[in-house]
mmCIF file of C-alpha atoms and ligand atoms in Angstrom:
data_model
loop_
_atom_site.group_PDB
_atom_site.id
_atom_site.type_symbol
_atom_site.label_atom_id
_atom_site.label_comp_id
_atom_site.label_asym_id
_atom_site.label_seq_id
_atom_site.Cartn_x
_atom_site.Cartn_y
_atom_site.Cartn_z
ATOM 1 C CA UNK D 128 97.622 112.049 74.790
ATOM 2 C CA UNK D 129 95.554 114.699 76.578
ATOM 3 C CA UNK D 130 96.973 118.169 77.304
ATOM 4 C CA UNK D 131 95.109 119.795 80.207
ATOM 5 C CA UNK D 132 94.339 116.340 81.672
ATOM 6 C CA UNK D 133 94.289 117.816 85.175
ATOM 7 C CA UNK D 134 91.406 120.118 84.223
ATOM 8 C CA UNK D 135 87.663 119.587 84.219
ATOM 9 C CA UNK D 136 87.071 118.417 80.621
ATOM 10 C CA UNK D 137 90.504 116.789 80.240
ATOM 11 C CA UNK D 138 89.928 114.596 83.300
ATOM 12 C CA UNK D 139 86.581 113.378 81.927
ATOM 13 C CA UNK D 140 88.142 112.821 78.502
ATOM 14 C CA UNK D 141 90.916 110.649 79.968
ATOM 15 C CA UNK D 142 88.221 108.515 81.652
ATOM 16 C CA UNK D 143 86.410 108.106 78.341
ATOM 17 C CA UNK D 144 89.562 107.143 76.425
ATOM 18 C CA UNK D 145 90.501 104.634 79.124
ATOM 19 C CA UNK D 146 87.016 103.099 78.956
ATOM 20 C CA UNK D 147 87.653 102.559 75.240
ATOM 21 C CA UNK D 148 90.852 100.643 76.019
ATOM 22 C CA UNK D 149 93.466 103.201 74.937
ATOM 23 C CA UNK D 150 96.838 103.685 76.594
ATOM 24 C CA UNK D 151 96.586 107.323 77.706
ATOM 25 C CA UNK D 152 99.165 109.911 78.640
ATOM 26 C CA UNK D 153 97.922 112.994 80.496
ATOM 27 C CA UNK D 154 99.872 116.239 80.731
ATOM 28 C CA UNK D 155 99.177 119.218 82.981
ATOM 29 C CA UNK D 156 100.804 121.486 85.537
ATOM 30 C CA UNK D 157 98.606 119.797 88.150
ATOM 31 C CA UNK D 158 96.748 116.574 88.882
ATOM 32 C CA UNK D 159 92.919 116.635 88.730
ATOM 33 C CA UNK D 160 91.444 118.457 91.700
ATOM 34 C CA UNK D 161 88.713 115.852 92.220
ATOM 35 C CA UNK D 162 89.491 112.132 92.156
ATOM 36 C CA UNK D 163 92.471 110.219 90.804
ATOM 37 C CA UNK D 164 93.439 110.397 87.146
ATOM 38 C CA UNK D 165 92.975 107.164 85.205
ATOM 39 C CA UNK D 166 95.790 108.056 82.789
ATOM 40 C CA UNK D 167 98.438 105.342 82.408
ATOM 41 C CA UNK D 168 101.097 107.989 82.499
ATOM 42 C CA UNK D 169 100.602 111.504 83.878
ATOM 43 C CA UNK D 170 103.322 114.046 83.237
ATOM 44 C CA UNK D 171 103.487 117.193 85.323
ATOM 45 C CA UNK D 172 104.894 119.764 82.959
ATOM 46 C CA UNK D 173 104.415 123.323 81.740
ATOM 47 C CA UNK D 174 103.354 123.272 78.080
ATOM 48 C CA UNK D 175 104.554 126.859 77.657
ATOM 49 C CA UNK D 176 108.043 125.382 77.767
ATOM 50 C CA UNK D 177 109.024 124.253 74.243
ATOM 51 C CA UNK D 178 111.477 121.663 75.614
ATOM 52 C CA UNK D 179 108.700 120.028 77.642
ATOM 53 C CA UNK D 180 106.395 119.809 74.629
ATOM 54 C CA UNK D 181 109.131 118.451 72.366
ATOM 55 C CA UNK D 182 110.019 115.759 74.920
ATOM 56 C CA UNK D 183 106.419 114.477 75.070
ATOM 57 C CA UNK D 184 106.595 113.194 71.511
ATOM 58 C CA UNK D 185 109.328 110.585 71.956
ATOM 59 C CA UNK D 186 106.668 108.106 70.886
ATOM 60 C CA UNK D 187 103.855 108.480 68.341
ATOM 61 C CA UNK D 188 100.212 109.025 69.297
ATOM 62 C CA UNK D 189 96.989 108.112 67.506
ATOM 63 C CA UNK D 190 95.133 111.053 69.018
ATOM 64 C CA UNK D 191 96.373 114.216 70.739
ATOM 65 C CA UNK D 192 93.790 116.441 72.463
ATOM 66 C CA UNK D 193 94.993 119.982 73.253
ATOM 67 C CA UNK D 194 92.759 121.277 76.067
ATOM 68 C CA UNK D 195 95.299 123.225 78.120
ATOM 69 C CA UNK D 196 94.442 126.917 78.450
ATOM 70 C CA UNK D 197 94.575 129.755 80.944
ATOM 71 C CA UNK D 198 90.899 129.528 81.617
ATOM 72 C CA UNK D 199 88.067 130.587 83.896
ATOM 73 C CA UNK D 200 84.527 131.880 84.074
ATOM 74 C CA UNK D 201 83.310 135.479 83.641
ATOM 75 C CA UNK D 202 84.959 136.527 86.918
ATOM 76 C CA UNK D 203 88.350 135.568 85.474
ATOM 77 C CA UNK D 204 88.024 136.199 81.720
ATOM 78 C CA UNK D 205 85.756 139.231 81.418
ATOM 79 C CA UNK D 206 87.141 141.688 83.976
ATOM 80 C CA UNK D 207 90.150 142.634 81.827
ATOM 81 C CA UNK D 208 92.520 142.043 84.736
ATOM 82 C CA UNK D 209 93.976 138.776 83.409
ATOM 83 C CA UNK D 210 94.085 139.537 79.664
ATOM 84 C CA UNK D 211 97.874 139.569 79.250
ATOM 85 C CA UNK D 212 98.266 136.234 81.052
ATOM 86 C CA UNK D 213 95.363 134.654 79.178
ATOM 87 C CA UNK D 214 96.701 135.592 75.752
ATOM 88 C CA UNK D 215 100.355 134.929 76.468
ATOM 89 C CA UNK D 216 100.010 131.632 78.338
ATOM 90 C CA UNK D 217 97.494 129.988 76.010
ATOM 91 C CA UNK D 218 99.145 131.210 72.804
ATOM 92 C CA UNK D 219 102.510 129.893 74.004
ATOM 93 C CA UNK D 220 101.011 126.442 74.642
ATOM 94 C CA UNK D 221 99.375 126.410 71.215
ATOM 95 C CA UNK D 222 102.508 127.621 69.389
ATOM 96 C CA UNK D 223 104.530 124.825 71.000
ATOM 97 C CA UNK D 224 101.846 122.250 70.243
ATOM 98 C CA UNK D 225 101.548 123.264 66.581
ATOM 99 C CA UNK D 226 105.323 123.068 66.200
ATOM 100 C CA UNK D 227 105.993 119.703 67.861
ATOM 101 C CA UNK D 228 102.758 117.782 67.286
ATOM 102 C CA UNK D 229 103.752 117.075 63.692
ATOM 103 C CA UNK D 230 101.910 114.857 61.224
ATOM 104 C CA UNK D 231 104.394 112.010 61.726
ATOM 105 C CA UNK D 232 103.989 112.149 65.545
ATOM 106 C CA UNK D 233 100.212 112.359 65.874
ATOM 107 C CA UNK D 234 97.465 110.725 63.830
ATOM 108 C CA UNK D 235 95.060 113.501 64.743
ATOM 109 C CA UNK D 236 95.205 116.704 66.766
ATOM 110 C CA UNK D 237 92.129 118.142 68.496
ATOM 111 C CA UNK D 238 92.016 121.804 69.522
ATOM 112 C CA UNK D 239 89.383 123.148 71.925
ATOM 113 C CA UNK D 240 88.312 126.569 70.766
ATOM 114 C CA UNK D 241 85.347 128.403 72.240
ATOM 115 C CA UNK D 242 82.037 130.134 71.531
ATOM 116 C CA UNK D 243 83.884 133.231 72.797
ATOM 117 C CA UNK D 244 85.378 133.645 69.299
ATOM 118 C CA UNK D 245 82.010 134.799 67.912
ATOM 119 C CA UNK D 246 81.648 138.529 67.180
ATOM 120 C CA UNK D 247 80.206 140.702 69.927
ATOM 121 C CA UNK D 248 78.044 142.527 67.325
ATOM 122 C CA UNK D 249 76.029 139.322 66.713
ATOM 123 C CA UNK D 250 75.309 138.744 70.396
ATOM 124 C CA UNK D 251 73.656 141.952 71.554
ATOM 125 C CA UNK D 252 70.068 140.647 71.472
ATOM 126 C CA UNK D 253 69.557 138.087 74.267
ATOM 127 C CA UNK D 254 66.734 136.425 72.317
ATOM 128 C CA UNK D 255 68.439 136.155 68.917
ATOM 129 C CA UNK D 256 72.189 135.567 69.121
ATOM 130 C CA UNK D 257 73.937 134.443 65.923
ATOM 131 C CA UNK D 258 76.584 131.735 66.427
ATOM 132 C CA UNK D 259 76.710 129.796 63.153
ATOM 133 C CA UNK D 260 80.280 128.713 62.370
ATOM 134 C CA UNK D 261 80.483 130.979 59.294
ATOM 135 C CA UNK D 262 79.520 134.060 61.330
ATOM 136 C CA UNK D 263 82.971 134.156 63.009
ATOM 137 C CA UNK D 264 84.173 136.730 60.444
ATOM 138 C CA UNK D 265 84.542 139.726 60.280
ATOM 139 C CA UNK D 266 86.037 138.942 63.673
ATOM 140 C CA UNK D 267 85.157 140.899 66.814
ATOM 141 C CA UNK D 268 85.347 138.634 69.878
ATOM 142 C CA UNK D 269 84.333 140.413 73.071
ATOM 143 C CA UNK D 270 87.253 139.156 75.167
ATOM 144 C CA UNK D 271 90.977 138.611 74.684
ATOM 145 C CA UNK D 272 90.337 134.983 75.612
ATOM 146 C CA UNK D 273 88.199 134.810 72.434
ATOM 147 C CA UNK D 274 90.864 136.522 70.319
ATOM 148 C CA UNK D 275 93.502 134.028 71.447
ATOM 149 C CA UNK D 276 91.214 131.115 70.566
ATOM 150 C CA UNK D 277 90.553 132.581 67.134
ATOM 151 C CA UNK D 278 94.284 133.113 66.551
ATOM 152 C CA UNK D 279 94.990 129.509 67.563
ATOM 153 C CA UNK D 280 92.242 128.159 65.299
ATOM 154 C CA UNK D 281 94.023 129.904 62.434
ATOM 155 C CA UNK D 282 97.410 128.667 63.626
ATOM 156 C CA UNK D 283 96.281 125.019 63.532
ATOM 157 C CA UNK D 284 94.477 125.483 60.232
ATOM 158 C CA UNK D 285 97.637 126.959 58.691
ATOM 159 C CA UNK D 286 99.680 123.994 59.974
ATOM 160 C CA UNK D 287 97.012 121.722 58.529
ATOM 161 C CA UNK D 288 97.302 123.364 55.110
ATOM 162 C CA UNK D 289 101.072 123.804 55.012
ATOM 163 C CA UNK D 290 102.405 120.892 57.112
ATOM 164 C CA UNK D 291 99.675 118.261 56.853
ATOM 165 C CA UNK D 292 98.658 118.127 60.549
ATOM 166 C CA UNK D 293 95.332 116.262 60.708
ATOM 167 C CA UNK D 294 93.472 118.809 62.828
ATOM 168 C CA UNK D 295 89.992 118.916 64.416
ATOM 169 C CA UNK D 296 88.618 122.106 65.979
ATOM 170 C CA UNK D 297 85.664 122.317 68.372
ATOM 171 C CA UNK D 298 84.050 125.534 69.555
ATOM 172 C CA UNK D 299 82.739 124.536 73.006
ATOM 173 C CA UNK D 300 79.752 126.409 74.446
ATOM 174 C CA UNK D 301 79.683 126.508 78.292
ATOM 175 C CA UNK D 302 80.412 122.980 79.441
ATOM 176 C CA UNK D 303 79.307 122.028 82.944
ATOM 177 C CA UNK D 304 79.043 119.019 85.222
ATOM 178 C CA UNK D 305 80.520 117.246 88.243
ATOM 179 C CA UNK D 306 84.281 117.432 88.928
ATOM 180 C CA UNK D 307 84.437 121.010 87.564
ATOM 181 C CA UNK D 308 85.783 124.059 89.404
ATOM 182 C CA UNK D 309 83.019 125.381 91.683
ATOM 183 C CA UNK D 310 84.813 127.977 93.814
ATOM 184 C CA UNK D 311 87.885 130.199 93.848
ATOM 185 C CA UNK D 312 87.085 132.704 91.071
ATOM 186 C CA UNK D 313 87.561 130.549 87.942
ATOM 187 C CA UNK D 314 84.197 128.755 88.165
ATOM 188 C CA UNK D 315 81.602 129.274 85.427
ATOM 189 C CA UNK D 316 77.964 130.327 85.783
ATOM 190 C CA UNK D 317 76.226 126.957 86.448
ATOM 191 C CA UNK D 318 78.819 125.947 89.065
ATOM 192 C CA UNK D 319 78.821 129.400 90.678
ATOM 193 C CA UNK D 320 75.015 129.427 90.921
ATOM 194 C CA UNK D 321 74.910 125.858 92.291
ATOM 195 C CA UNK D 322 77.448 126.846 94.951
ATOM 196 C CA UNK D 323 75.636 130.053 95.940
ATOM 197 C CA UNK D 324 72.341 128.186 96.212
ATOM 198 C CA UNK D 325 73.852 125.259 98.124
ATOM 199 C CA UNK D 326 75.438 127.713 100.573
ATOM 200 C CA UNK D 327 72.348 129.910 101.007
ATOM 201 C CA UNK D 328 70.137 129.593 104.048
ATOM 202 C CA UNK D 329 66.553 128.738 103.203
ATOM 203 C CA UNK D 330 64.290 131.797 103.064
ATOM 204 C CA UNK D 331 67.098 134.276 102.282
ATOM 205 C CA UNK D 332 68.500 135.772 99.046
ATOM 206 C CA UNK D 333 71.069 134.720 96.446
ATOM 207 C CA UNK D 334 72.997 137.005 94.089
ATOM 208 C CA UNK D 335 73.370 136.882 90.318
ATOM 209 C CA UNK D 336 75.601 139.132 88.197
ATOM 210 C CA UNK D 337 73.660 141.614 86.057
ATOM 211 C CA UNK D 338 69.914 141.803 85.476
ATOM 212 C CA UNK D 339 69.678 138.082 84.724
ATOM 213 C CA UNK D 340 68.239 138.614 81.239
ATOM 214 C CA UNK D 341 71.534 137.669 79.551
ATOM 215 C CA UNK D 342 71.162 134.286 77.841
ATOM 216 C CA UNK D 343 73.414 131.259 77.325
ATOM 217 C CA UNK D 344 73.176 127.561 76.597
ATOM 218 C CA UNK D 345 74.951 124.958 78.728
ATOM 219 C CA UNK D 346 76.182 121.553 77.652
ATOM 220 C CA UNK D 347 76.512 118.659 80.064
ATOM 221 C CA UNK D 348 80.000 117.146 80.220
ATOM 222 C CA UNK D 349 79.029 113.655 78.995
ATOM 223 C CA UNK D 350 77.602 115.067 75.760
ATOM 224 C CA UNK D 351 80.659 117.311 75.335
ATOM 225 C CA UNK D 352 82.921 114.258 75.548
ATOM 226 C CA UNK D 353 80.713 112.300 73.142
ATOM 227 C CA UNK D 354 80.821 115.154 70.598
ATOM 228 C CA UNK D 355 84.573 115.556 71.083
ATOM 229 C CA UNK D 356 85.369 111.922 70.371
ATOM 230 C CA UNK D 357 82.955 111.791 67.421
ATOM 231 C CA UNK D 358 84.436 114.933 65.878
ATOM 232 C CA UNK D 359 87.992 113.684 66.415
ATOM 233 C CA UNK D 360 87.224 110.494 64.495
ATOM 234 C CA UNK D 361 85.375 112.275 61.689
ATOM 235 C CA UNK D 362 87.149 113.607 58.627
ATOM 236 C CA UNK D 363 86.032 117.239 59.145
ATOM 237 C CA UNK D 364 88.848 119.714 59.804
ATOM 238 C CA UNK D 365 87.070 123.094 59.988
ATOM 239 C CA UNK D 366 85.717 124.490 63.300
ATOM 240 C CA UNK D 367 82.439 123.026 64.615
ATOM 241 C CA UNK D 368 80.216 124.125 67.520
ATOM 242 C CA UNK D 369 79.842 121.637 70.350
ATOM 243 C CA UNK D 370 77.096 123.052 72.535
ATOM 244 C CA UNK D 371 73.469 122.864 73.511
ATOM 245 C CA UNK D 372 70.709 124.704 71.647
ATOM 246 C CA UNK D 373 68.586 125.007 74.798
ATOM 247 C CA UNK D 374 69.028 128.723 75.483
ATOM 248 C CA UNK D 375 68.110 130.040 78.931
ATOM 249 C CA UNK D 376 68.460 133.355 80.761
ATOM 250 C CA UNK D 377 70.738 133.459 83.804
ATOM 251 C CA UNK D 378 67.751 134.349 86.018
ATOM 252 C CA UNK D 379 65.824 131.315 84.749
ATOM 253 C CA UNK D 380 68.890 129.136 85.238
ATOM 254 C CA UNK D 381 69.094 130.328 88.849
ATOM 255 C CA UNK D 382 65.351 129.655 89.322
ATOM 256 C CA UNK D 383 65.751 126.122 87.949
ATOM 257 C CA UNK D 384 68.587 125.362 90.380
ATOM 258 C CA UNK D 385 66.693 126.907 93.303
ATOM 259 C CA UNK D 386 63.819 124.560 92.495
ATOM 260 C CA UNK D 387 66.179 121.568 92.456
ATOM 261 C CA UNK D 388 67.525 122.614 95.864
ATOM 262 C CA UNK D 389 64.044 122.633 97.395
ATOM 263 C CA UNK D 390 64.827 125.992 99.051
ATOM 264 C CA UNK D 391 62.894 129.261 98.946
ATOM 265 C CA UNK D 392 65.374 131.908 97.771
ATOM 266 C CA UNK D 393 64.903 135.382 96.338
ATOM 267 C CA UNK D 394 67.155 136.384 93.448
ATOM 268 C CA UNK D 395 69.071 139.611 93.910
ATOM 269 C CA UNK D 396 70.802 141.312 90.927
ATOM 270 C CA UNK D 397 74.215 142.817 91.635
ATOM 271 C CA UNK D 398 76.934 144.421 89.477
ATOM 272 C CA UNK D 399 79.326 141.909 87.937
ATOM 273 C CA UNK D 400 81.082 140.858 84.718
ATOM 274 C CA UNK D 401 78.602 139.328 82.274
ATOM 275 C CA UNK D 402 80.158 138.852 78.835
ATOM 276 C CA UNK D 403 77.901 139.167 75.795
ATOM 277 C CA UNK D 404 74.139 139.714 76.133
ATOM 278 C CA UNK D 405 73.055 136.542 74.385
ATOM 279 C CA UNK D 406 74.656 133.317 73.153
ATOM 280 C CA UNK D 407 73.364 129.984 71.927
ATOM 281 C CA UNK D 408 74.882 127.095 70.022
ATOM 282 C CA UNK D 409 73.886 126.656 66.392
ATOM 283 C CA UNK D 410 73.944 122.896 65.803
ATOM 284 C CA UNK D 411 73.135 122.697 62.113
ATOM 285 C CA UNK D 412 76.719 122.002 61.081
ATOM 286 C CA UNK D 413 77.485 119.366 63.722
ATOM 287 C CA UNK D 414 74.276 117.522 62.802
ATOM 288 C CA UNK D 415 75.288 117.600 59.139
ATOM 289 C CA UNK D 416 78.929 116.601 59.692
ATOM 290 C CA UNK D 417 78.501 113.951 62.403
ATOM 291 C CA UNK D 418 74.866 112.904 61.984
ATOM 292 C CA UNK D 419 74.661 113.570 65.736
ATOM 293 C CA UNK D 420 74.014 116.513 68.038
ATOM 294 C CA UNK D 421 73.546 116.974 71.787
ATOM 295 C CA UNK D 422 69.929 116.352 72.856
ATOM 296 C CA UNK D 423 69.928 115.924 76.646
ATOM 297 C CA UNK D 424 67.614 118.376 78.473
ATOM 298 C CA UNK D 425 69.498 120.937 80.571
ATOM 299 C CA UNK D 426 67.607 120.076 83.752
ATOM 300 C CA UNK D 427 68.974 116.523 83.768
ATOM 301 C CA UNK D 428 72.616 117.609 83.899
ATOM 302 C CA UNK D 429 71.780 120.431 86.314
ATOM 303 C CA UNK D 430 70.270 117.979 88.794
ATOM 304 C CA UNK D 431 73.425 115.828 88.822
ATOM 305 C CA UNK D 432 75.686 118.872 89.014
ATOM 306 C CA UNK D 433 73.742 120.544 91.826
ATOM 307 C CA UNK D 434 73.853 117.342 93.848
ATOM 308 C CA UNK D 435 77.618 117.045 93.389
ATOM 309 C CA UNK D 436 78.326 120.703 94.275
ATOM 310 C CA UNK D 437 75.990 120.578 97.286
ATOM 311 C CA UNK D 438 77.966 117.545 98.516
ATOM 312 C CA UNK D 439 81.239 119.453 98.011
ATOM 313 C CA UNK D 440 79.859 122.408 99.982
ATOM 314 C CA UNK D 441 78.780 120.030 102.768
ATOM 315 C CA UNK D 442 82.271 118.459 102.891
ATOM 316 C CA UNK D 443 83.862 121.925 103.024
ATOM 317 C CA UNK D 444 81.588 123.020 105.859
ATOM 318 C CA UNK D 445 82.517 119.986 107.943
ATOM 319 C CA UNK D 446 86.278 120.319 107.559
HETATM 320 P P1 NAD J 990 90.264 123.820 83.025
HETATM 321 O O1 NAD J 990 90.826 125.107 83.464
HETATM 322 O O2 NAD J 990 89.574 122.968 84.031
HETATM 323 O O3 NAD J 990 91.398 122.932 82.326
HETATM 324 C C1 NAD J 990 92.489 123.483 81.657
HETATM 325 C C2 NAD J 990 93.735 122.781 82.166
HETATM 326 O O4 NAD J 990 94.859 123.271 81.441
HETATM 327 C C3 NAD J 990 94.021 123.056 83.663
HETATM 328 O O5 NAD J 990 94.087 121.845 84.390
HETATM 329 C C4 NAD J 990 95.346 123.778 83.642
HETATM 330 O O6 NAD J 990 96.186 123.458 84.756
HETATM 331 C C5 NAD J 990 95.942 123.282 82.340
HETATM 332 N N1 NAD J 990 96.984 124.193 81.867
HETATM 333 C C6 NAD J 990 96.870 125.536 81.685
HETATM 334 N N2 NAD J 990 98.050 126.036 81.298
HETATM 335 C C7 NAD J 990 98.919 124.985 81.218
HETATM 336 C C8 NAD J 990 100.298 124.868 80.886
HETATM 337 N N3 NAD J 990 101.018 125.942 80.563
HETATM 338 N N4 NAD J 990 100.876 123.649 80.913
HETATM 339 C C9 NAD J 990 100.155 122.543 81.279
HETATM 340 N N5 NAD J 990 98.848 122.599 81.599
HETATM 341 C C10 NAD J 990 98.245 123.802 81.581
HETATM 342 O O7 NAD J 990 89.303 124.138 81.800
HETATM 343 P P2 NAD J 990 88.222 123.212 81.066
HETATM 344 O O8 NAD J 990 86.899 123.751 81.399
HETATM 345 O O9 NAD J 990 88.515 121.791 81.307
HETATM 346 O O10 NAD J 990 88.528 123.587 79.555
HETATM 347 C C11 NAD J 990 89.313 122.772 78.693
HETATM 348 C C12 NAD J 990 89.496 123.474 77.358
HETATM 349 O O11 NAD J 990 88.214 123.730 76.755
HETATM 350 C C13 NAD J 990 90.185 124.833 77.449
HETATM 351 O O12 NAD J 990 91.032 124.989 76.337
HETATM 352 C C14 NAD J 990 89.048 125.809 77.377
HETATM 353 O O13 NAD J 990 89.475 127.057 76.896
HETATM 354 C C15 NAD J 990 88.099 125.113 76.446
HETATM 355 N N6 NAD J 990 86.704 125.550 76.623
HETATM 356 C C16 NAD J 990 86.056 125.229 77.772
HETATM 357 C C17 NAD J 990 84.748 125.665 77.954
HETATM 358 C C18 NAD J 990 83.972 125.329 79.209
HETATM 359 O O14 NAD J 990 82.803 125.704 79.296
HETATM 360 N N7 NAD J 990 84.544 124.658 80.192
HETATM 361 C C19 NAD J 990 84.110 126.422 76.958
HETATM 362 C C20 NAD J 990 84.814 126.755 75.806
HETATM 363 C C21 NAD J 990 86.118 126.283 75.641
#
């Protein structure tokens, strides 16, 4: 069963589980925005409602993936305007899930936490961010989105200790790829940049938020799904980073996409929400625990993603 199956990662995860031959139930408040779901059974329901969550477990599940969250990119999470909704909505979903996804109902429960749980004080230098799993405490996430994720990590770990839920926790670092949100205010940096570049007229300018020196790493969706499934089927129940170690500045990311587009565009810095100054995945633990870590070069996934977003922009312009 996949909670958040109408979202970007959930939709891809359903496809993967179907390709492995599972019977899959998806749950979300909406169907996937792009393409048809492959889930055998797709329930439209609000996971903040305890009765809805309880009713989903009338049969037992081998694997339950909890991906539902009130979620977005910097323009949604880092302005402060949506903090109450983000904390309340996501915490409510996680409280219901922890309560009803009991050890006798689910073989394993996967929770998607985030790199946003890492302390702001370790991410002030764009060239040397610290994001090892053990560095999460003393806690000081920069956003309320990060605080909610950290709370929910602890919630699931407490249910693991006290009630025997077989939990897995991933800290995702900026996942991107086709079929993700690319417009509307909730899109994340790679999608937003691909859209701006696809929409720009050759020989003009494109805008980035901030001076462009802020750094991140970006993980292509296929590797995220691979890491997710591998972690789920491992026996490791503490939080693990699932991200890329290929750190890049936002200006360099924009340059790379401009090159893929074949256009000549000048980058213009403007005021905008940026989040922490630097962030990169630390993959030592995942390599140790799974004997696997993401390796695909960023440019490969960017090329596929730019092509897909450019085609979406073209469709939009012809409607
Ligand atoms: P997304 O917004 O595309 O998907 C989340 C889905 O949850 C949406 O379809 C939404 O409708 C659904 N949802 C939200 N509230 C719900 C509710 N009350 N009841 C039912 N469904 C509800 O986001 P995504 O990028 O696919 O992210 C999936 C998970 O991974 C989230 O928990 C997110 O916080 C986490 N994560 C994602 C990234 C990333 O880079 N995309 C990074 C770190 C963590």
